[in-house]
Amino acid sequence: MGKPEQPQKASFLYSLRAVVWSFTGLRRKSDFDTDSAKLNPVHVVIAGFLAVACLVGILISIVKFVVL
């Protein structure tokens, strides 16, 4: 009997892309299904923190630009 193949783990950039698309809400169901098997939870958490930090930085920059 052969061993069942493990799905190949995704890279950090793939995880970052999945998180950014999830922030916008534009993910397909098929992408979600493949991501659930491929994504590394540690990468998703780190990518989430980076995405939130970038979003907050962009919002602060926009507010400072508008106020000045």
PDB file of N, CA and C in Angstrom:
ATOM      1  N   MET A   1       0.829  -1.175   0.000  1.00  0.00           N
ATOM      2  CA  MET A   1       0.000   0.000   0.000  1.00  0.00           C
ATOM      3  C   MET A   1       0.873   1.237   0.000  1.00  0.00           C
ATOM      4  N   GLY A   2       0.484   2.211  -0.786  1.00  0.00           N
ATOM      5  CA  GLY A   2       1.227   3.459  -0.850  1.00  0.00           C
ATOM      6  C   GLY A   2       0.754   4.433   0.202  1.00  0.00           C
ATOM      7  N   LYS A   3       1.640   5.319   0.540  1.00  0.00           N
ATOM      8  CA  LYS A   3       1.283   6.356   1.506  1.00  0.00           C
ATOM      9  C   LYS A   3       0.440   7.423   0.812  1.00  0.00           C
ATOM     10  N   PRO A   4      -0.570   7.961   1.501  1.00  0.00           N
ATOM     11  CA  PRO A   4      -1.335   9.058   0.898  1.00  0.00           C
ATOM     12  C   PRO A   4      -0.459  10.298   0.816  1.00  0.00           C
ATOM     13  N   GLU A   5      -0.606  11.002  -0.296  1.00  0.00           N
ATOM     14  CA  GLU A   5       0.227  12.189  -0.500  1.00  0.00           C
ATOM     15  C   GLU A   5      -0.278  13.344   0.343  1.00  0.00           C
ATOM     16  N   GLN A   6       0.660  14.009   0.994  1.00  0.00           N
ATOM     17  CA  GLN A   6       0.349  15.220   1.743  1.00  0.00           C
ATOM     18  C   GLN A   6       0.291  16.381   0.757  1.00  0.00           C
ATOM     19  N   PRO A   7      -0.683  17.297   0.892  1.00  0.00           N
ATOM     20  CA  PRO A   7      -0.689  18.454   0.005  1.00  0.00           C
ATOM     21  C   PRO A   7       0.544  19.309   0.277  1.00  0.00           C
ATOM     22  N   GLN A   8       1.080  19.856  -0.790  1.00  0.00           N
ATOM     23  CA  GLN A   8       2.268  20.693  -0.655  1.00  0.00           C
ATOM     24  C   GLN A   8       1.914  21.948   0.138  1.00  0.00           C
ATOM     25  N   LYS A   9       2.764  22.285   1.105  1.00  0.00           N
ATOM     26  CA  LYS A   9       2.523  23.473   1.922  1.00  0.00           C
ATOM     27  C   LYS A   9       2.793  24.733   1.116  1.00  0.00           C
ATOM     28  N   ALA A  10       2.005  25.753   1.368  1.00  0.00           N
ATOM     29  CA  ALA A  10       2.116  27.007   0.644  1.00  0.00           C
ATOM     30  C   ALA A  10       3.251  27.856   1.210  1.00  0.00           C
ATOM     31  N   SER A  11       3.777  28.728   0.374  1.00  0.00           N
ATOM     32  CA  SER A  11       4.831  29.639   0.804  1.00  0.00           C
ATOM     33  C   SER A  11       4.215  30.793   1.601  1.00  0.00           C
ATOM     34  N   PHE A  12       5.086  31.601   2.200  1.00  0.00           N
ATOM     35  CA  PHE A  12       4.605  32.743   2.971  1.00  0.00           C
ATOM     36  C   PHE A  12       3.907  33.748   2.067  1.00  0.00           C
ATOM     37  N   LEU A  13       4.435  33.960   0.858  1.00  0.00           N
ATOM     38  CA  LEU A  13       3.809  34.922  -0.055  1.00  0.00           C
ATOM     39  C   LEU A  13       2.415  34.462  -0.477  1.00  0.00           C
ATOM     40  N   TYR A  14       2.230  33.160  -0.645  1.00  0.00           N
ATOM     41  CA  TYR A  14       0.902  32.623  -0.956  1.00  0.00           C
ATOM     42  C   TYR A  14      -0.043  32.888   0.211  1.00  0.00           C
ATOM     43  N   SER A  15       0.451  32.708   1.433  1.00  0.00           N
ATOM     44  CA  SER A  15      -0.367  32.968   2.620  1.00  0.00           C
ATOM     45  C   SER A  15      -0.710  34.451   2.726  1.00  0.00           C
ATOM     46  N   LEU A  16       0.256  35.308   2.431  1.00  0.00           N
ATOM     47  CA  LEU A  16       0.015  36.755   2.481  1.00  0.00           C
ATOM     48  C   LEU A  16      -1.033  37.153   1.451  1.00  0.00           C
ATOM     49  N   ARG A  17      -0.931  36.587   0.261  1.00  0.00           N
ATOM     50  CA  ARG A  17      -1.917  36.884  -0.781  1.00  0.00           C
ATOM     51  C   ARG A  17      -3.311  36.419  -0.359  1.00  0.00           C
ATOM     52  N   ALA A  18      -3.405  35.257   0.251  1.00  0.00           N
ATOM     53  CA  ALA A  18      -4.695  34.745   0.705  1.00  0.00           C
ATOM     54  C   ALA A  18      -5.290  35.642   1.785  1.00  0.00           C
ATOM     55  N   VAL A  19      -4.457  36.138   2.684  1.00  0.00           N
ATOM     56  CA  VAL A  19      -4.943  37.016   3.757  1.00  0.00           C
ATOM     57  C   VAL A  19      -5.428  38.352   3.182  1.00  0.00           C
ATOM     58  N   VAL A  20      -4.669  38.915   2.247  1.00  0.00           N
ATOM     59  CA  VAL A  20      -5.068  40.198   1.659  1.00  0.00           C
ATOM     60  C   VAL A  20      -6.371  40.049   0.890  1.00  0.00           C
ATOM     61  N   TRP A  21      -6.518  38.972   0.124  1.00  0.00           N
ATOM     62  CA  TRP A  21      -7.774  38.755  -0.586  1.00  0.00           C
ATOM     63  C   TRP A  21      -8.919  38.534   0.395  1.00  0.00           C
ATOM     64  N   SER A  22      -8.645  37.910   1.513  1.00  0.00           N
ATOM     65  CA  SER A  22      -9.684  37.697   2.519  1.00  0.00           C
ATOM     66  C   SER A  22     -10.101  39.017   3.163  1.00  0.00           C
ATOM     67  N   PHE A  23      -9.147  39.939   3.331  1.00  0.00           N
ATOM     68  CA  PHE A  23      -9.483  41.260   3.880  1.00  0.00           C
ATOM     69  C   PHE A  23     -10.463  41.980   2.968  1.00  0.00           C
ATOM     70  N   THR A  24     -10.289  41.842   1.667  1.00  0.00           N
ATOM     71  CA  THR A  24     -11.177  42.532   0.736  1.00  0.00           C
ATOM     72  C   THR A  24     -12.501  41.797   0.561  1.00  0.00           C
ATOM     73  N   GLY A  25     -12.549  40.528   0.943  1.00  0.00           N
ATOM     74  CA  GLY A  25     -13.773  39.758   0.825  1.00  0.00           C
ATOM     75  C   GLY A  25     -14.006  39.205  -0.567  1.00  0.00           C
ATOM     76  N   LEU A  26     -12.969  39.117  -1.364  1.00  0.00           N
ATOM     77  CA  LEU A  26     -13.115  38.666  -2.743  1.00  0.00           C
ATOM     78  C   LEU A  26     -12.495  37.295  -2.971  1.00  0.00           C
ATOM     79  N   ARG A  27     -12.777  36.341  -2.101  1.00  0.00           N
ATOM     80  CA  ARG A  27     -12.237  34.988  -2.248  1.00  0.00           C
ATOM     81  C   ARG A  27     -13.302  34.078  -2.841  1.00  0.00           C
ATOM     82  N   ARG A  28     -12.879  33.202  -3.734  1.00  0.00           N
ATOM     83  CA  ARG A  28     -13.783  32.193  -4.282  1.00  0.00           C
ATOM     84  C   ARG A  28     -13.848  31.006  -3.332  1.00  0.00           C
ATOM     85  N   LYS A  29     -14.936  30.280  -3.401  1.00  0.00           N
ATOM     86  CA  LYS A  29     -15.107  29.095  -2.560  1.00  0.00           C
ATOM     87  C   LYS A  29     -14.043  28.054  -2.882  1.00  0.00           C
ATOM     88  N   SER A  30     -13.708  27.892  -4.140  1.00  0.00           N
ATOM     89  CA  SER A  30     -12.695  26.900  -4.523  1.00  0.00           C
ATOM     90  C   SER A  30     -11.322  27.282  -3.966  1.00  0.00           C
ATOM     91  N   ASP A  31     -11.005  28.580  -3.960  1.00  0.00           N
ATOM     92  CA  ASP A  31      -9.737  29.024  -3.371  1.00  0.00           C
ATOM     93  C   ASP A  31      -9.710  28.756  -1.874  1.00  0.00           C
ATOM     94  N   PHE A  32     -10.822  28.994  -1.207  1.00  0.00           N
ATOM     95  CA  PHE A  32     -10.894  28.735   0.224  1.00  0.00           C
ATOM     96  C   PHE A  32     -10.670  27.257   0.520  1.00  0.00           C
ATOM     97  N   ASP A  33     -11.257  26.400  -0.293  1.00  0.00           N
ATOM     98  CA  ASP A  33     -11.106  24.955  -0.081  1.00  0.00           C
ATOM     99  C   ASP A  33      -9.658  24.510  -0.255  1.00  0.00           C
ATOM    100  N   THR A  34      -8.975  25.012  -1.269  1.00  0.00           N
ATOM    101  CA  THR A  34      -7.572  24.620  -1.469  1.00  0.00           C
ATOM    102  C   THR A  34      -6.686  25.241  -0.392  1.00  0.00           C
ATOM    103  N   ASP A  35      -7.015  26.454   0.026  1.00  0.00           N
ATOM    104  CA  ASP A  35      -6.217  27.113   1.056  1.00  0.00           C
ATOM    105  C   ASP A  35      -6.296  26.380   2.385  1.00  0.00           C
ATOM    106  N   SER A  36      -7.442  25.839   2.698  1.00  0.00           N
ATOM    107  CA  SER A  36      -7.592  25.162   3.987  1.00  0.00           C
ATOM    108  C   SER A  36      -6.665  23.955   4.096  1.00  0.00           C
ATOM    109  N   ALA A  37      -6.314  23.363   2.977  1.00  0.00           N
ATOM    110  CA  ALA A  37      -5.408  22.215   2.995  1.00  0.00           C
ATOM    111  C   ALA A  37      -3.945  22.627   2.897  1.00  0.00           C
ATOM    112  N   LYS A  38      -3.668  23.771   2.268  1.00  0.00           N
ATOM    113  CA  LYS A  38      -2.290  24.143   1.973  1.00  0.00           C
ATOM    114  C   LYS A  38      -1.668  25.124   2.967  1.00  0.00           C
ATOM    115  N   LEU A  39      -2.464  26.023   3.522  1.00  0.00           N
ATOM    116  CA  LEU A  39      -1.904  27.129   4.305  1.00  0.00           C
ATOM    117  C   LEU A  39      -1.342  26.663   5.643  1.00  0.00           C
ATOM    118  N   ASN A  40      -0.259  27.302   6.030  1.00  0.00           N
ATOM    119  CA  ASN A  40       0.371  27.078   7.323  1.00  0.00           C
ATOM    120  C   ASN A  40      -0.228  28.089   8.304  1.00  0.00           C
ATOM    121  N   PRO A  41      -0.808  27.656   9.411  1.00  0.00           N
ATOM    122  CA  PRO A  41      -1.454  28.596  10.340  1.00  0.00           C
ATOM    123  C   PRO A  41      -0.510  29.677  10.872  1.00  0.00           C
ATOM    124  N   VAL A  42       0.751  29.341  11.080  1.00  0.00           N
ATOM    125  CA  VAL A  42       1.711  30.340  11.566  1.00  0.00           C
ATOM    126  C   VAL A  42       1.893  31.436  10.521  1.00  0.00           C
ATOM    127  N   HIS A  43       1.994  31.041   9.251  1.00  0.00           N
ATOM    128  CA  HIS A  43       2.127  32.027   8.180  1.00  0.00           C
ATOM    129  C   HIS A  43       0.898  32.922   8.100  1.00  0.00           C
ATOM    130  N   VAL A  44      -0.274  32.337   8.293  1.00  0.00           N
ATOM    131  CA  VAL A  44      -1.508  33.119   8.217  1.00  0.00           C
ATOM    132  C   VAL A  44      -1.562  34.152   9.340  1.00  0.00           C
ATOM    133  N   VAL A  45      -1.159  33.784  10.543  1.00  0.00           N
ATOM    134  CA  VAL A  45      -1.175  34.724  11.670  1.00  0.00           C
ATOM    135  C   VAL A  45      -0.182  35.865  11.425  1.00  0.00           C
ATOM    136  N   ILE A  46       1.015  35.532  10.996  1.00  0.00           N
ATOM    137  CA  ILE A  46       2.026  36.566  10.722  1.00  0.00           C
ATOM    138  C   ILE A  46       1.562  37.468   9.585  1.00  0.00           C
ATOM    139  N   ALA A  47       1.026  36.880   8.521  1.00  0.00           N
ATOM    140  CA  ALA A  47       0.534  37.667   7.393  1.00  0.00           C
ATOM    141  C   ALA A  47      -0.623  38.557   7.828  1.00  0.00           C
ATOM    142  N   GLY A  48      -1.475  38.063   8.712  1.00  0.00           N
ATOM    143  CA  GLY A  48      -2.581  38.870   9.223  1.00  0.00           C
ATOM    144  C   GLY A  48      -2.096  40.080   9.996  1.00  0.00           C
ATOM    145  N   PHE A  49      -1.097  39.883  10.853  1.00  0.00           N
ATOM    146  CA  PHE A  49      -0.533  41.014  11.590  1.00  0.00           C
ATOM    147  C   PHE A  49       0.109  42.031  10.649  1.00  0.00           C
ATOM    148  N   LEU A  50       0.825  41.559   9.640  1.00  0.00           N
ATOM    149  CA  LEU A  50       1.430  42.476   8.667  1.00  0.00           C
ATOM    150  C   LEU A  50       0.365  43.246   7.894  1.00  0.00           C
ATOM    151  N   ALA A  51      -0.681  42.562   7.471  1.00  0.00           N
ATOM    152  CA  ALA A  51      -1.745  43.215   6.720  1.00  0.00           C
ATOM    153  C   ALA A  51      -2.467  44.259   7.572  1.00  0.00           C
ATOM    154  N   VAL A  52      -2.717  43.936   8.831  1.00  0.00           N
ATOM    155  CA  VAL A  52      -3.369  44.906   9.725  1.00  0.00           C
ATOM    156  C   VAL A  52      -2.465  46.107   9.958  1.00  0.00           C
ATOM    157  N   ALA A  53      -1.167  45.872  10.151  1.00  0.00           N
ATOM    158  CA  ALA A  53      -0.230  46.981  10.356  1.00  0.00           C
ATOM    159  C   ALA A  53      -0.186  47.885   9.127  1.00  0.00           C
ATOM    160  N   CYS A  54      -0.175  47.300   7.942  1.00  0.00           N
ATOM    161  CA  CYS A  54      -0.178  48.103   6.710  1.00  0.00           C
ATOM    162  C   CYS A  54      -1.479  48.878   6.566  1.00  0.00           C
ATOM    163  N   LEU A  55      -2.594  48.242   6.864  1.00  0.00           N
ATOM    164  CA  LEU A  55      -3.886  48.911   6.760  1.00  0.00           C
ATOM    165  C   LEU A  55      -3.970  50.088   7.728  1.00  0.00           C
ATOM    166  N   VAL A  56      -3.538  49.900   8.950  1.00  0.00           N
ATOM    167  CA  VAL A  56      -3.556  50.984   9.927  1.00  0.00           C
ATOM    168  C   VAL A  56      -2.611  52.105   9.498  1.00  0.00           C
ATOM    169  N   GLY A  57      -1.433  51.754   9.001  1.00  0.00           N
ATOM    170  CA  GLY A  57      -0.492  52.761   8.522  1.00  0.00           C
ATOM    171  C   GLY A  57      -1.050  53.574   7.363  1.00  0.00           C
ATOM    172  N   ILE A  58      -1.716  52.909   6.439  1.00  0.00           N
ATOM    173  CA  ILE A  58      -2.321  53.609   5.309  1.00  0.00           C
ATOM    174  C   ILE A  58      -3.437  54.535   5.783  1.00  0.00           C
ATOM    175  N   LEU A  59      -4.274  54.053   6.692  1.00  0.00           N
ATOM    176  CA  LEU A  59      -5.358  54.904   7.204  1.00  0.00           C
ATOM    177  C   LEU A  59      -4.828  56.116   7.957  1.00  0.00           C
ATOM    178  N   ILE A  60      -3.794  55.937   8.760  1.00  0.00           N
ATOM    179  CA  ILE A  60      -3.204  57.056   9.482  1.00  0.00           C
ATOM    180  C   ILE A  60      -2.601  58.057   8.491  1.00  0.00           C
ATOM    181  N   SER A  61      -1.941  57.560   7.459  1.00  0.00           N
ATOM    182  CA  SER A  61      -1.347  58.448   6.453  1.00  0.00           C
ATOM    183  C   SER A  61      -2.412  59.246   5.718  1.00  0.00           C
ATOM    184  N   ILE A  62      -3.520  58.600   5.395  1.00  0.00           N
ATOM    185  CA  ILE A  62      -4.607  59.313   4.709  1.00  0.00           C
ATOM    186  C   ILE A  62      -5.182  60.398   5.610  1.00  0.00           C
ATOM    187  N   VAL A  63      -5.392  60.083   6.884  1.00  0.00           N
ATOM    188  CA  VAL A  63      -5.938  61.075   7.816  1.00  0.00           C
ATOM    189  C   VAL A  63      -4.986  62.253   7.973  1.00  0.00           C
ATOM    190  N   LYS A  64      -3.691  61.970   8.126  1.00  0.00           N
ATOM    191  CA  LYS A  64      -2.714  63.067   8.245  1.00  0.00           C
ATOM    192  C   LYS A  64      -2.672  63.921   6.998  1.00  0.00           C
ATOM    193  N   PHE A  65      -2.787  63.304   5.835  1.00  0.00           N
ATOM    194  CA  PHE A  65      -2.770  64.060   4.574  1.00  0.00           C
ATOM    195  C   PHE A  65      -3.994  64.950   4.474  1.00  0.00           C
ATOM    196  N   VAL A  66      -5.152  64.437   4.878  1.00  0.00           N
ATOM    197  CA  VAL A  66      -6.391  65.209   4.774  1.00  0.00           C
ATOM    198  C   VAL A  66      -6.405  66.348   5.797  1.00  0.00           C
ATOM    199  N   VAL A  67      -5.898  66.105   6.976  1.00  0.00           N
ATOM    200  CA  VAL A  67      -5.961  67.115   8.044  1.00  0.00           C
ATOM    201  C   VAL A  67      -4.986  68.252   7.758  1.00  0.00           C
ATOM    202  N   LEU A  68      -3.840  67.948   7.223  1.00  0.00           N
ATOM    203  CA  LEU A  68      -2.843  68.995   6.966  1.00  0.00           C
ATOM    204  C   LEU A  68      -3.190  69.773   5.784  1.00  0.00           C
TER     205      LEU A  68
END
